[in-house]
CSV table of C-alpha atoms and ligand atoms in Angstrom, one decimal:
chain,number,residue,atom,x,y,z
A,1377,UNK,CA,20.3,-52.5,60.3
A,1378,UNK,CA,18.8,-50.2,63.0
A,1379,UNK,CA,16.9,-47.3,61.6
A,1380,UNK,CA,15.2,-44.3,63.9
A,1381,UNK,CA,12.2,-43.6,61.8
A,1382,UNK,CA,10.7,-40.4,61.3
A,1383,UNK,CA,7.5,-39.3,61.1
A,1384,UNK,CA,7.0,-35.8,58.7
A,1385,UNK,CA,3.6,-35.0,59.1
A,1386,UNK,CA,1.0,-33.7,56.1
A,1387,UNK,CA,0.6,-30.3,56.4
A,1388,UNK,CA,-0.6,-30.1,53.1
A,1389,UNK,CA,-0.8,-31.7,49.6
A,1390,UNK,CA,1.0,-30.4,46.6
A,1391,UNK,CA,-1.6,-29.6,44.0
A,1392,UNK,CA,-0.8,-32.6,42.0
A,1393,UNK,CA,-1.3,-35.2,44.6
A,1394,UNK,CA,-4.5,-33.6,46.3
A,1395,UNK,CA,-6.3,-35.4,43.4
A,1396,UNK,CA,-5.4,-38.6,44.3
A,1397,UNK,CA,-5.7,-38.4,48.3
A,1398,UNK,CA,-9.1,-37.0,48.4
A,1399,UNK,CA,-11.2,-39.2,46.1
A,1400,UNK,CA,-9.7,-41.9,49.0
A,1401,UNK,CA,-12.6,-42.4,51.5
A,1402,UNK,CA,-10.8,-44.3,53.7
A,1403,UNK,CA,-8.1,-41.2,54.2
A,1404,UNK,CA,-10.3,-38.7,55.6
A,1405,UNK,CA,-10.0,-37.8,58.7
A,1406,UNK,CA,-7.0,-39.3,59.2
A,1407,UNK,CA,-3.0,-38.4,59.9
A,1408,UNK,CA,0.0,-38.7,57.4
A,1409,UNK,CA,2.8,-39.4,57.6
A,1410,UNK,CA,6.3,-39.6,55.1
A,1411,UNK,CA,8.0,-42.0,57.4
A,1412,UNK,CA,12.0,-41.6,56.7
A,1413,UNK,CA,14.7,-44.0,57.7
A,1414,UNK,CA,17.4,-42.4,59.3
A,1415,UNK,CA,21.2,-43.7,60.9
A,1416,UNK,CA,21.7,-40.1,62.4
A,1417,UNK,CA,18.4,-38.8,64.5
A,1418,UNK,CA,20.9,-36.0,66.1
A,1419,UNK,CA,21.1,-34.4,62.8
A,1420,UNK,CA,17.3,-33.9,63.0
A,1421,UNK,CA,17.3,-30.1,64.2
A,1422,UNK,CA,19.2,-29.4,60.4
A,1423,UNK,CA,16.1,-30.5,58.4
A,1424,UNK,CA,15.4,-28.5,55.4
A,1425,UNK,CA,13.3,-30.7,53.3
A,1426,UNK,CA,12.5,-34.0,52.5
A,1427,UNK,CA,13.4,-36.0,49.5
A,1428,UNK,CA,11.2,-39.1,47.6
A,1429,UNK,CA,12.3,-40.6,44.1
A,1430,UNK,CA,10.0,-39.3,41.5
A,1431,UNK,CA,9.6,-43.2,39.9
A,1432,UNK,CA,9.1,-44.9,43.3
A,1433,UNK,CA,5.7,-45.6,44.0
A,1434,UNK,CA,4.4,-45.5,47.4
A,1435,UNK,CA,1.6,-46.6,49.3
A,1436,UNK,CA,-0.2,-45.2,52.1
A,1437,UNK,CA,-0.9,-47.7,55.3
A,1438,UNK,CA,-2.8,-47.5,57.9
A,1439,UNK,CA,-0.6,-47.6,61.0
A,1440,UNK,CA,-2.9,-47.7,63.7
A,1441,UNK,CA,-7.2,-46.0,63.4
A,1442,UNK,CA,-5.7,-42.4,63.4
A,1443,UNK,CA,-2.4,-42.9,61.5
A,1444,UNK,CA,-1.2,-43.4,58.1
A,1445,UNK,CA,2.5,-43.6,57.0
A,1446,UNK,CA,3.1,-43.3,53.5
A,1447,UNK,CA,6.7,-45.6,52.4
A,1448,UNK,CA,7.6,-47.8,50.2
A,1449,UNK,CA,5.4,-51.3,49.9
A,1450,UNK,CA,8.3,-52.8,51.3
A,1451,UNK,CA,9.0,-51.3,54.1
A,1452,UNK,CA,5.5,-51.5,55.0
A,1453,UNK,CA,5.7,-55.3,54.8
A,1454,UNK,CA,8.9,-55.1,57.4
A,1455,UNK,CA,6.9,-52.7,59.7
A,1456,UNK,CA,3.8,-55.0,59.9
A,1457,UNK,CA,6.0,-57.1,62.1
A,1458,UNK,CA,7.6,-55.0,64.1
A,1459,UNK,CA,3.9,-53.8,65.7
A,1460,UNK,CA,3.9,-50.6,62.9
A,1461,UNK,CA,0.3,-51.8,61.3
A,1462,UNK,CA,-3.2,-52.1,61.7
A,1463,UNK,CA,-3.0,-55.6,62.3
A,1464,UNK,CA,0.3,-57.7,63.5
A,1465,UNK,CA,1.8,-58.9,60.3
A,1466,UNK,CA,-0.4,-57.8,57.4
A,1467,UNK,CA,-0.2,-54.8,55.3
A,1468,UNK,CA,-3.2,-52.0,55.2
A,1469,UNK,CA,-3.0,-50.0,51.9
A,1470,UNK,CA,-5.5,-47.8,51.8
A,1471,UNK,CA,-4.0,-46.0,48.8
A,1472,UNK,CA,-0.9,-45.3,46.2
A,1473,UNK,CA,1.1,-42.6,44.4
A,1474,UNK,CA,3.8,-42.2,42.9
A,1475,UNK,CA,6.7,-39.9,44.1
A,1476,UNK,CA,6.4,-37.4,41.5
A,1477,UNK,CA,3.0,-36.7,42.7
A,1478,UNK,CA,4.4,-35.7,46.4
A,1479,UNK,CA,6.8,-33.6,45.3
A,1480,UNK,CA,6.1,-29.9,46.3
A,1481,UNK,CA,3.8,-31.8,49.5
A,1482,UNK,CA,4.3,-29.5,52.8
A,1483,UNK,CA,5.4,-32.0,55.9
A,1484,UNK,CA,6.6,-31.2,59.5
A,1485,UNK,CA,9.4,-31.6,60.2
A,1486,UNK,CA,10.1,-32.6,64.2
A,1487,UNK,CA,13.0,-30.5,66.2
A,1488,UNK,CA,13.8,-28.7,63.1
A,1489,UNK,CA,14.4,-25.0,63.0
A,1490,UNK,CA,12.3,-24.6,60.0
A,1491,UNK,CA,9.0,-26.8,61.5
A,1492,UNK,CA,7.5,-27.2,58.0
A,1493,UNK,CA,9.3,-28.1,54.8
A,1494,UNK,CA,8.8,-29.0,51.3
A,1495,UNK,CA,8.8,-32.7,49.6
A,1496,UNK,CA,11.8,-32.4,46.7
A,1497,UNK,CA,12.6,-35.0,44.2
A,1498,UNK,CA,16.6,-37.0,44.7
A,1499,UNK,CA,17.7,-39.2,42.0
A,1500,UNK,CA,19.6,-41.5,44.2
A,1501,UNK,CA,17.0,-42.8,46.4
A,1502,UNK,CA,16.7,-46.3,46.7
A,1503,UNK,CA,13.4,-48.0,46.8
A,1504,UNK,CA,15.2,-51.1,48.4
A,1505,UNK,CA,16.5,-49.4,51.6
A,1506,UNK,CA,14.8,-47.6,54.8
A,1507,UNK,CA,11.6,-46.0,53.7
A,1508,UNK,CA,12.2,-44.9,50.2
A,1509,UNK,CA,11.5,-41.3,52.4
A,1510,UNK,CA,14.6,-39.5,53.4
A,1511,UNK,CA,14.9,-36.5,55.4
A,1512,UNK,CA,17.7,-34.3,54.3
A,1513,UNK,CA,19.7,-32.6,56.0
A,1514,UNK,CA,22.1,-30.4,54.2
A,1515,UNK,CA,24.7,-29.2,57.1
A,1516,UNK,CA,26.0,-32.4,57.9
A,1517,UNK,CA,24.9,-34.6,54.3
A,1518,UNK,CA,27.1,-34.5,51.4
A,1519,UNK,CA,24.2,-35.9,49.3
A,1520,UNK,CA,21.7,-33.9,50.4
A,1521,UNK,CA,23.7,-30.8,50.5
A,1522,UNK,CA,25.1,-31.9,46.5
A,1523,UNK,CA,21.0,-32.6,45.5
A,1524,UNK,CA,20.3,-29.1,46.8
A,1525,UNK,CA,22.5,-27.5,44.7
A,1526,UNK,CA,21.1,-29.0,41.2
A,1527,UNK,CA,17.5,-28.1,42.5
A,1528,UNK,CA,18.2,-24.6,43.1
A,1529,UNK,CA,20.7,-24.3,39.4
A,1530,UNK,CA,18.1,-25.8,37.8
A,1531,UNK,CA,14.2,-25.9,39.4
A,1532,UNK,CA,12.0,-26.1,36.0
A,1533,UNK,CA,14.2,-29.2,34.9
A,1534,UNK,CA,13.2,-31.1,38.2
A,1535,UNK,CA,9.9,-29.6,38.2
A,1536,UNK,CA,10.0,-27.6,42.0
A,1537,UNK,CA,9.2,-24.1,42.8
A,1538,UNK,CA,12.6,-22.2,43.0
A,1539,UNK,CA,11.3,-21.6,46.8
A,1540,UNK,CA,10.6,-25.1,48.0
A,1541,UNK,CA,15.1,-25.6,47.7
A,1542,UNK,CA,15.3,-22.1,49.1
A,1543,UNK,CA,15.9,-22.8,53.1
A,1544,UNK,CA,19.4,-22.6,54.2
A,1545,UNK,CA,21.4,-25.3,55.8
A,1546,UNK,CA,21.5,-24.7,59.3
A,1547,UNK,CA,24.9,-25.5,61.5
A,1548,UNK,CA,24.2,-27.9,64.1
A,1549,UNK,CA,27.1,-29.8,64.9
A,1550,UNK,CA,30.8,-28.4,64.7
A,1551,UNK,CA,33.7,-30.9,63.8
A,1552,UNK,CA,37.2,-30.0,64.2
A,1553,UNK,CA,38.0,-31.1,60.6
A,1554,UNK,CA,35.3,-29.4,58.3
A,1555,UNK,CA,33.9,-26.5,60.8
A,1556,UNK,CA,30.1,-26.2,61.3
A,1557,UNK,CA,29.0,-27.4,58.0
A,1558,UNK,CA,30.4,-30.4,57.3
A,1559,UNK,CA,28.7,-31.4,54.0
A,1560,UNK,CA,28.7,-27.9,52.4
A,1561,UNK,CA,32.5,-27.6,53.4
A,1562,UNK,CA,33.5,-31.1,52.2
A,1563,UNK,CA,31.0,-30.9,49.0
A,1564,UNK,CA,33.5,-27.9,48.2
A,1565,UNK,CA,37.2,-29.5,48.8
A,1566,UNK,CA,36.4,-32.3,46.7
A,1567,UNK,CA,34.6,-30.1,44.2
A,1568,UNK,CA,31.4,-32.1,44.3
A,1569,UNK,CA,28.8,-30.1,42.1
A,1570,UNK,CA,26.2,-32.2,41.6
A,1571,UNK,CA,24.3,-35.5,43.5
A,1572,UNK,CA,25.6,-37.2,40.1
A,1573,UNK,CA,29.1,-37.4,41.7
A,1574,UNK,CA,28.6,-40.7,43.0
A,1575,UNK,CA,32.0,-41.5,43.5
A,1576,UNK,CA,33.2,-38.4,45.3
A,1577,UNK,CA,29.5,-38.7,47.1
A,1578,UNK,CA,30.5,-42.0,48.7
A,1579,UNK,CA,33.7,-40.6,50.0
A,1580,UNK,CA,32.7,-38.2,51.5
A,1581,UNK,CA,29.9,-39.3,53.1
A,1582,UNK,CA,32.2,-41.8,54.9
A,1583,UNK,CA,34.4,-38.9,55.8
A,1584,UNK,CA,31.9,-37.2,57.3
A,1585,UNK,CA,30.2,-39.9,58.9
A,1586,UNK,CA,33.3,-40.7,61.1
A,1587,UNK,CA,33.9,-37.0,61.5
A,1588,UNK,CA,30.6,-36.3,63.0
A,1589,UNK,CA,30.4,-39.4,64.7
A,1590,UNK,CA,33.9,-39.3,66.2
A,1591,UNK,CA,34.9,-35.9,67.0
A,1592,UNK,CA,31.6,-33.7,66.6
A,1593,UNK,CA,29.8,-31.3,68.8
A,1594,UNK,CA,26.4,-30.6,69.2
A,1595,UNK,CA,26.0,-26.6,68.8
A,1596,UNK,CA,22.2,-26.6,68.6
A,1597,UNK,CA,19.4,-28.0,71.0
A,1598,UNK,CA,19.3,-29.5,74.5
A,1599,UNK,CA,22.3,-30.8,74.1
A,1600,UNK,CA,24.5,-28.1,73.2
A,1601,UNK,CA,28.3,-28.4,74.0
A,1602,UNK,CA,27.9,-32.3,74.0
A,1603,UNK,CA,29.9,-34.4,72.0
A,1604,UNK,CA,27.7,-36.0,69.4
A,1605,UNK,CA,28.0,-39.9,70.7
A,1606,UNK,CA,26.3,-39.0,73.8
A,1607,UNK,CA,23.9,-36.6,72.6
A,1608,UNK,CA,22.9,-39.4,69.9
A,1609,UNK,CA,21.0,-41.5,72.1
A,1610,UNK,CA,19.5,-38.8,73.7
A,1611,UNK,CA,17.8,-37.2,71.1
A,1612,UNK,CA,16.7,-40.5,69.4
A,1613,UNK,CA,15.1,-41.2,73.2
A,1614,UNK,CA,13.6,-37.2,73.4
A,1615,UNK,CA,12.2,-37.9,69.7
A,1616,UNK,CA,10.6,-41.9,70.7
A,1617,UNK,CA,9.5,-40.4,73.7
A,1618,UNK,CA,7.3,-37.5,71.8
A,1619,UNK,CA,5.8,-39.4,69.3
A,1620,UNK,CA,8.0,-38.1,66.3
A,1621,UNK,CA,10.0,-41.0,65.5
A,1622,UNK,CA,9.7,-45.5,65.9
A,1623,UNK,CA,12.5,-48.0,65.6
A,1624,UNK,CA,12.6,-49.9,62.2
A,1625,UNK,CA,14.9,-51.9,61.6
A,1626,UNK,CA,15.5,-54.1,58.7
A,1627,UNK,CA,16.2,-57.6,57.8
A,1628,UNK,CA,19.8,-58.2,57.0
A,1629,UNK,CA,20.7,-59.2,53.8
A,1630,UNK,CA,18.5,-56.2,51.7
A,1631,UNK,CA,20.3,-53.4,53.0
A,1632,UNK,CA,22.5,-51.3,50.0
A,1633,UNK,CA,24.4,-48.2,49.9
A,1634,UNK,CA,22.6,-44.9,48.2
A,1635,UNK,CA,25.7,-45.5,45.6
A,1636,UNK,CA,25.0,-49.4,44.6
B,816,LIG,C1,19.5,-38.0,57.8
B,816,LIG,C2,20.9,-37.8,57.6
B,816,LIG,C3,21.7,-36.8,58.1
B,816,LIG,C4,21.5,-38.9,57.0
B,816,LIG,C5,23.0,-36.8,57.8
B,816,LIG,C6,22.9,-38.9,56.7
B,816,LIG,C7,23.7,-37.9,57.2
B,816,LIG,P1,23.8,-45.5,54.6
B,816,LIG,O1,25.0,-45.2,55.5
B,816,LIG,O2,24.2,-45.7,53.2
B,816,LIG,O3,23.0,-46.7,55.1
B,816,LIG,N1,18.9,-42.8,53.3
B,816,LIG,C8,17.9,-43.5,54.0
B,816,LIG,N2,17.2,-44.2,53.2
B,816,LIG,C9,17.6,-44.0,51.9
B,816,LIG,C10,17.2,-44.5,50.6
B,816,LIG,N3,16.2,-45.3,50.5
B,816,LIG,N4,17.9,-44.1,49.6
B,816,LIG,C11,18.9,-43.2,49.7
B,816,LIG,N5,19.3,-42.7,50.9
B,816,LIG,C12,18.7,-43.1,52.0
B,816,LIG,O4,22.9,-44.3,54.6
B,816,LIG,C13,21.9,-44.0,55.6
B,816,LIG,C14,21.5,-42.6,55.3
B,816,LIG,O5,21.1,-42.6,53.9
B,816,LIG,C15,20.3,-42.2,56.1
B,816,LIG,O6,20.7,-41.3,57.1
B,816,LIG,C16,19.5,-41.3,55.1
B,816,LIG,O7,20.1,-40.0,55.3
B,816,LIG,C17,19.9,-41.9,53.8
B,816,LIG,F1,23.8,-35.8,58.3
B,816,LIG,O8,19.3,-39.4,57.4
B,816,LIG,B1,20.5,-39.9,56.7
B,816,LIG,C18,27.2,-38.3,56.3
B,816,LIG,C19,25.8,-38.7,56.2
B,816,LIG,N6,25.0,-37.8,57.0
């Protein structure tokens, strides 16, 4: 599997995990990342936060002298051969923290509309697949869009600030089937109320999948008016070629889907 990873920069730390990254010499100084794994890079301009699992422990590696990505252990491992580490083939961890901890963290996210969003906690994130990082994008993912809506019912159960779920979803890509917001639109015919609807979740993630990939638009950006399968690989180049995103791809065999 072919990822586009991208790179959410530390703007700064949520209050629990500032703890933890400055009592880490070898940190200072130096830039952060959240690395997520991502299949659609043209859904990048809908970014409204970014999601970790709250029992996943990360690590932070040193990429390069300047450059840390934080991600799961094992995806670290992957990157070390594919020229994403210190040194080829061996893993730099120059510290670890647990998901919870990053939760409420501000990041940057590139193209978006909003250029710096919040670190939110999603139950369904697998620590076995991409990054263990996701960037959500609520327009045009079911999941994301389904996650959104149990943070903002219910923010002192999942431990955010009411205002780190507050942005909007923006529309970015028009389909003829489910308008300019897919996943909102779809969430509500199959009456998907919470990212606990895994079954209803899987369906219609594949729905809109095909539906964006197939027969959507772009409506935002550069590439406004362009059907999504061309502007695709344009925006993945326009993101390599400014330093916001990497390839990543991962070995065959390991990858799941979010539902199991
Ligand atoms: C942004 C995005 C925008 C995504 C969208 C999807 C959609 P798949 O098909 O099952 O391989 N993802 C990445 N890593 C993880 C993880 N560790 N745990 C849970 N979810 C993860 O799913 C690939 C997608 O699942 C990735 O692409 C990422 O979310 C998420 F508009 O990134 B995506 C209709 C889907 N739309």
């Amino acid at each position: 599997q072919e990822y586009t990873g991208i790179k959410l920069e530390v703007v700064a730390w949520s209050a629990q995990a500032r703890d933890t990254i400055e009592r880490v010499e070898a940190l200072r100084g130096k830039r952060v990342f959240l690395v997520a794994a991502t299949l659609r890079p043209e859904t990048m301009y809908g970014q409204t936060n970014c999601f970790v699992g709250t029992e996943i422990n990360y690590g932070l590696f040193a990429v390069n002298e300047t450059d840390v990505f934080l991600c799961t252990e094992r995806a670290a491992r992957n990157m070390a051969y594919q020229k994403l580490s210190l040194e080829n083939g061996v893993v730099t961890k120059l510290a670890e923290i647990k998901g919870t901890l990053v939760v409420g963290t501000k990041v940057k996210a590139p193209l978006s509309k909003y250029e710096e969003v919040y670190v939110l906690p999603m139950e369904n994130v697998l620590a076995t697949k991409g990054t263990g990082v996701v960037t959500s994008v609520p327009s045009d993912s079911p999941d994301d869009y389904a996650t959104l809506q149990d943070l903002i019912k219910k923010p002192a159960y999942y431990k955010i600030e009411a205002e780190w779920a507050s942005l909007v979803p923006i529309p970015i890509i028009n389909t003829p089937t489910y308008g300019d917001l897919a996943a909102p639109t779809i969430c509500k015919l199959k009456k998907i109320n919470s990212q606990k609807d895994r079954t209803q979740l899987t369906e219609a993630k594949e729905l809109v999948y095909k539906e964006g990939f197939y027969s959507g638009t772009m409506i935002v950006g550069d590439h406004k008016g362009l059907p999504v399968q061309e502007a695709k690989p344009r925006i993945k180049e326009q993101l390599l070629r400014e330093g916001h995103a990497f390839v990543y791809n991962e070995p065959e065999g390991v990858v799941m889907s979010r539902s199991g």
